[in-house]
Amino acid sequence: QKEVEQNSGPLSVPEGAIASLNCTYSDRGSQSFFWYRQYSGKSPELIMFIYSNGDKEDGRFTAQLNKASQYVSLLIRDSQPSDSATYLCAVPGSARQLTFGSGTQLTVLP
Amino acid sequence: KAGVTQTPRYLIKTRGQQVTLSCSPISGHRSVSWYQQTPGQGLQFLFEYFSETQRNKGNFPGRFSGRQFSNSRSEMNVSTLELGDSALYLCASSLKDLYNEQFFGPGTRLTVL
C-alpha cells in the first residue's frame, strides 16, 4: 500500500460548485498534512496545512481530517476556473520524508 | 521576503555528462529538500539538508548527491546522466524540517539527450 494515495481524476466541477478532493494515508501516527496546488508547468504552491488537532478553513478552502479512517480532504467552495490545477496531498512519513500523493487533476468548467 | 530561487531554470545535457543545480532558500530557512518530478513517478524525495548536514536520503542511486553551504544554499549533482534523469528538479525550503511548511522554488527542467 502506498503511503499517500489520491484519486488521479480528472475531477470536473462547474463554476460555483464545491470541489472535494480526498487523500488517504497509511501512517496512523501522522501529525501534519499539507495540500499543494500545481498549475501546469509550474512548481507546487502550498495552499493549506493542518495538524492532527483539527480542521482548518482559509477563505474558500477547508481542510478536514478524519483520523479514524485515515484520510484528509480539501474542499474548495465557489470553485473558479482559476482553481483548475493538480492538487497534491503531502504527509511527513515515518522515515522523515515528505511523501506526496500522485495528485488529483481538477478542472472547473465555466 | 524573497522566495526560493533555483538556477538554472532549464538545462540540456547528453548522456554520460554531469550536472550541478543550485538552490537558494528563503531567508532564515535552514532546511532544504530536493525532489524529482516526472509524469510517471510524480514527486519523489531525493534528500534533505539542515545546517550543512544531510539528514535524510530518498531511494535514488549514488549518482545523485548534494551539499549545503553555511549560508543554507544548496546544490545537487547528478553524475553520469541517463535518459531517465530527465525531469523537473525541485528544491523546497522550510524553517526547521519537513513538519514545517515547505515552500518550493520554480524548479530546474533537465533534459538528457
Short mmCIF file of C-alpha atoms in Angstrom, two decimals:
data_model
loop_
_atom_site.label_atom_id
_atom_site.label_comp_id
_atom_site.label_asym_id
_atom_site.label_seq_id
_atom_site.Cartn_x
_atom_site.Cartn_y
_atom_site.Cartn_z
CA GLN A 1 0.00 0.00 0.00
CA LYS A 2 1.31 3.42 -0.96
CA GLU A 3 1.88 5.77 1.93
CA VAL A 4 -0.25 8.54 0.41
CA GLU A 5 -2.97 7.90 -2.16
CA GLN A 6 -5.14 10.23 -4.17
CA ASN A 7 -7.63 9.69 -6.95
CA SER A 8 -5.85 10.95 -10.05
CA GLY A 9 -9.09 12.22 -11.56
CA PRO A 10 -9.66 14.12 -13.63
CA LEU A 11 -12.32 15.73 -11.49
CA SER A 12 -14.59 18.22 -13.22
CA VAL A 13 -16.95 20.58 -11.43
CA PRO A 14 -19.00 23.51 -12.72
CA GLU A 15 -18.04 27.04 -11.74
CA GLY A 16 -19.51 27.98 -8.37
CA ALA A 17 -19.77 24.38 -7.15
CA ILE A 18 -17.89 22.74 -4.29
CA ALA A 19 -14.89 20.64 -5.29
CA SER A 20 -14.00 17.83 -2.90
CA LEU A 21 -10.57 16.24 -3.03
CA ASN A 22 -9.52 13.30 -0.88
CA CYS A 23 -6.25 11.82 0.26
CA THR A 24 -5.66 8.66 2.28
CA TYR A 25 -2.52 7.97 4.28
CA SER A 26 -1.13 4.79 5.75
CA ASP A 27 0.86 6.02 8.77
CA ARG A 28 -1.60 6.25 11.65
CA GLY A 29 0.90 8.36 13.59
CA SER A 30 0.95 11.19 11.04
CA GLN A 31 0.52 14.54 12.72
CA SER A 32 0.54 17.07 9.89
CA PHE A 33 -0.90 17.24 6.42
CA PHE A 34 -0.21 19.57 3.53
CA TRP A 35 -2.12 20.48 0.39
CA TYR A 36 -0.30 21.89 -2.61
CA ARG A 37 -1.67 23.28 -5.85
CA GLN A 38 0.35 22.85 -9.02
CA TYR A 39 -0.52 24.59 -12.24
CA SER A 40 0.70 23.02 -15.43
CA GLY A 41 4.36 23.81 -15.97
CA LYS A 42 4.75 25.42 -12.54
CA SER A 43 6.07 24.28 -9.19
CA PRO A 44 3.80 23.23 -6.27
CA GLU A 45 2.37 26.03 -4.18
CA LEU A 46 1.36 25.43 -0.57
CA ILE A 47 -2.29 26.33 -0.07
CA MET A 48 -3.23 24.65 3.18
CA PHE A 49 -1.79 22.71 6.05
CA ILE A 50 -3.42 21.18 9.08
CA TYR A 51 -2.26 19.40 12.16
CA SER A 52 -3.91 16.44 13.80
CA ASN A 53 -5.68 18.65 16.31
CA GLY A 54 -8.38 19.86 13.96
CA ASP A 55 -9.83 21.11 10.70
CA LYS A 56 -8.92 24.42 9.13
CA GLU A 57 -10.67 26.97 6.97
CA ASP A 58 -8.92 29.61 4.90
CA GLY A 59 -11.09 31.65 2.60
CA ARG A 60 -12.72 29.31 0.09
CA PHE A 61 -10.56 26.38 1.18
CA THR A 62 -11.31 23.96 4.01
CA ALA A 63 -9.11 21.05 5.04
CA GLN A 64 -10.72 18.29 7.10
CA LEU A 65 -9.08 15.36 8.82
CA ASN A 66 -10.68 12.02 9.58
CA LYS A 67 -8.16 10.24 11.76
CA ALA A 68 -10.27 7.13 12.27
CA SER A 69 -10.47 6.48 8.53
CA GLN A 70 -7.04 7.98 7.85
CA TYR A 71 -7.98 10.44 5.20
CA VAL A 72 -7.75 14.16 4.76
CA SER A 73 -9.93 16.14 2.41
CA LEU A 74 -9.74 19.53 0.76
CA LEU A 75 -12.95 21.36 -0.04
CA ILE A 76 -12.95 24.28 -2.43
CA ARG A 77 -16.12 26.34 -2.22
CA ASP A 78 -17.38 28.56 -5.04
CA SER A 79 -14.92 26.93 -7.45
CA GLN A 80 -13.45 29.20 -10.10
CA PRO A 81 -11.82 28.35 -13.45
CA SER A 82 -8.56 29.63 -11.93
CA ASP A 83 -8.74 26.74 -9.44
CA SER A 84 -8.14 24.32 -12.32
CA ALA A 85 -4.87 22.62 -11.40
CA THR A 86 -3.43 19.46 -9.93
CA TYR A 87 -3.81 19.22 -6.16
CA LEU A 88 -1.14 17.30 -4.25
CA CYS A 89 -1.50 15.93 -0.77
CA ALA A 90 1.70 15.53 1.28
CA VAL A 91 2.32 13.78 4.57
CA PRO A 92 5.54 13.54 6.59
CA GLY A 93 6.37 9.84 6.63
CA SER A 94 7.87 7.61 9.28
CA ALA A 95 11.22 7.79 7.51
CA ARG A 96 11.33 11.58 7.93
CA GLN A 97 10.44 12.13 4.31
CA LEU A 98 7.63 14.27 2.97
CA THR A 99 5.65 11.83 0.86
CA PHE A 100 3.41 13.17 -1.88
CA GLY A 101 0.37 11.61 -3.42
CA SER A 102 0.17 11.39 -7.18
CA GLY A 103 -2.19 14.36 -7.31
CA THR A 104 -5.77 14.95 -8.40
CA GLN A 105 -6.34 16.96 -11.56
CA LEU A 106 -9.22 19.39 -11.08
CA THR A 107 -10.99 21.18 -13.91
CA VAL A 108 -13.54 23.89 -13.14
CA LEU A 109 -15.86 24.40 -16.08
CA PRO A 110 -17.06 27.96 -16.80
CA LYS B 1 10.63 38.25 1.61
CA ALA B 2 12.11 36.66 -1.50
CA GLY B 3 11.07 33.12 -2.32
CA VAL B 4 13.13 30.08 -3.12
CA THR B 5 15.29 30.55 -6.19
CA GLN B 6 16.77 27.87 -8.40
CA THR B 7 19.33 28.09 -11.17
CA PRO B 8 19.46 27.33 -13.96
CA ARG B 9 15.80 27.10 -14.94
CA TYR B 10 16.44 24.94 -17.99
CA LEU B 11 19.27 22.62 -18.85
CA ILE B 12 20.01 20.28 -21.75
CA LYS B 13 22.70 17.67 -21.32
CA THR B 14 23.76 14.47 -23.05
CA ARG B 15 24.08 11.00 -21.58
CA GLY B 16 27.20 10.50 -19.52
CA GLN B 17 27.63 14.13 -18.59
CA GLN B 18 27.21 15.51 -15.12
CA VAL B 19 25.15 18.45 -13.92
CA THR B 20 25.02 20.73 -10.89
CA LEU B 21 21.84 22.50 -9.84
CA SER B 22 21.66 25.31 -7.32
CA CYS B 23 19.04 26.37 -4.80
CA SER B 24 18.82 29.42 -2.53
CA PRO B 25 16.24 29.00 0.25
CA ILE B 26 14.01 31.64 1.77
CA SER B 27 16.00 33.84 4.14
CA GLY B 28 16.06 32.27 7.60
CA HIS B 29 15.12 28.81 6.37
CA ARG B 30 17.69 26.20 7.29
CA SER B 31 16.19 23.05 5.83
CA VAL B 32 16.48 22.40 2.11
CA SER B 33 14.92 19.40 0.40
CA TRP B 34 15.28 18.23 -3.18
CA TYR B 35 12.65 16.40 -5.23
CA GLN B 36 12.46 14.88 -8.68
CA GLN B 37 9.17 15.18 -10.53
CA THR B 38 8.34 13.09 -13.58
CA PRO B 39 4.96 12.37 -15.21
CA GLY B 40 5.24 8.67 -14.42
CA GLN B 41 6.60 8.74 -10.87
CA GLY B 42 5.25 12.01 -9.55
CA LEU B 43 7.15 13.90 -6.86
CA GLN B 44 9.89 11.82 -5.31
CA PHE B 45 12.10 12.82 -2.41
CA LEU B 46 15.82 12.95 -3.11
CA PHE B 47 17.43 14.28 0.07
CA GLU B 48 17.20 16.88 2.80
CA TYR B 49 19.89 19.09 4.28
CA PHE B 50 19.97 21.05 7.51
CA SER B 51 22.93 23.03 8.80
CA GLU B 52 25.21 21.60 6.12
CA THR B 53 24.33 18.00 7.06
CA GLN B 54 22.35 15.53 5.02
CA ARG B 55 19.62 14.38 7.38
CA ASN B 56 17.75 12.08 5.10
CA LYS B 57 18.04 10.50 1.68
CA GLY B 58 15.48 9.02 -0.65
CA ASN B 59 15.77 5.90 -2.72
CA PHE B 60 17.97 7.17 -5.52
CA PRO B 61 21.33 5.83 -6.79
CA GLY B 62 24.61 7.26 -5.60
CA ARG B 63 24.90 9.27 -8.84
CA PHE B 64 22.65 11.77 -7.10
CA SER B 65 24.40 13.78 -4.45
CA GLY B 66 24.09 17.13 -2.78
CA ARG B 67 25.52 19.51 -0.29
CA GLN B 68 24.57 22.56 1.71
CA PHE B 69 26.69 25.57 2.47
CA SER B 70 26.91 27.62 5.65
CA ASN B 71 24.50 30.22 4.20
CA SER B 72 21.92 27.41 3.66
CA ARG B 73 22.28 27.50 -0.11
CA SER B 74 22.30 24.02 -1.55
CA GLU B 75 23.50 22.26 -4.65
CA MET B 76 22.67 18.90 -6.08
CA ASN B 77 24.82 16.99 -8.52
CA VAL B 78 23.93 14.20 -10.89
CA SER B 79 26.83 12.34 -12.44
CA THR B 80 26.84 10.05 -15.47
CA LEU B 81 23.47 11.27 -16.67
CA GLU B 82 20.94 8.81 -18.04
CA LEU B 83 17.93 9.45 -20.26
CA GLY B 84 15.68 8.62 -17.32
CA ASP B 85 17.11 11.52 -15.34
CA SER B 86 15.12 13.93 -17.50
CA ALA B 87 12.77 15.57 -15.04
CA LEU B 88 11.80 18.70 -13.16
CA TYR B 89 14.08 19.05 -10.15
CA LEU B 90 12.50 20.98 -7.33
CA CYS B 91 14.05 22.47 -4.27
CA ALA B 92 11.96 23.30 -1.19
CA SER B 93 12.92 25.16 1.95
CA SER B 94 11.43 25.18 5.41
CA LEU B 95 12.32 26.71 8.74
CA LYS B 96 13.47 23.58 10.51
CA ASP B 97 12.23 20.35 8.99
CA LEU B 98 9.56 18.64 6.95
CA TYR B 99 7.00 19.08 9.72
CA ASN B 100 7.00 22.77 8.94
CA GLU B 101 5.56 24.16 5.74
CA GLN B 102 7.82 23.63 2.74
CA PHE B 103 7.98 26.24 0.02
CA PHE B 104 9.06 25.25 -3.44
CA GLY B 105 11.28 27.03 -5.92
CA PRO B 106 10.38 27.27 -9.61
CA GLY B 107 12.41 24.16 -10.44
CA THR B 108 15.08 23.25 -12.96
CA ARG B 109 13.89 21.42 -16.06
CA LEU B 110 16.62 18.96 -17.03
CA THR B 111 16.54 17.26 -20.40
CA VAL B 112 19.02 14.48 -21.11
CA LEU B 113 19.55 13.63 -24.76
#
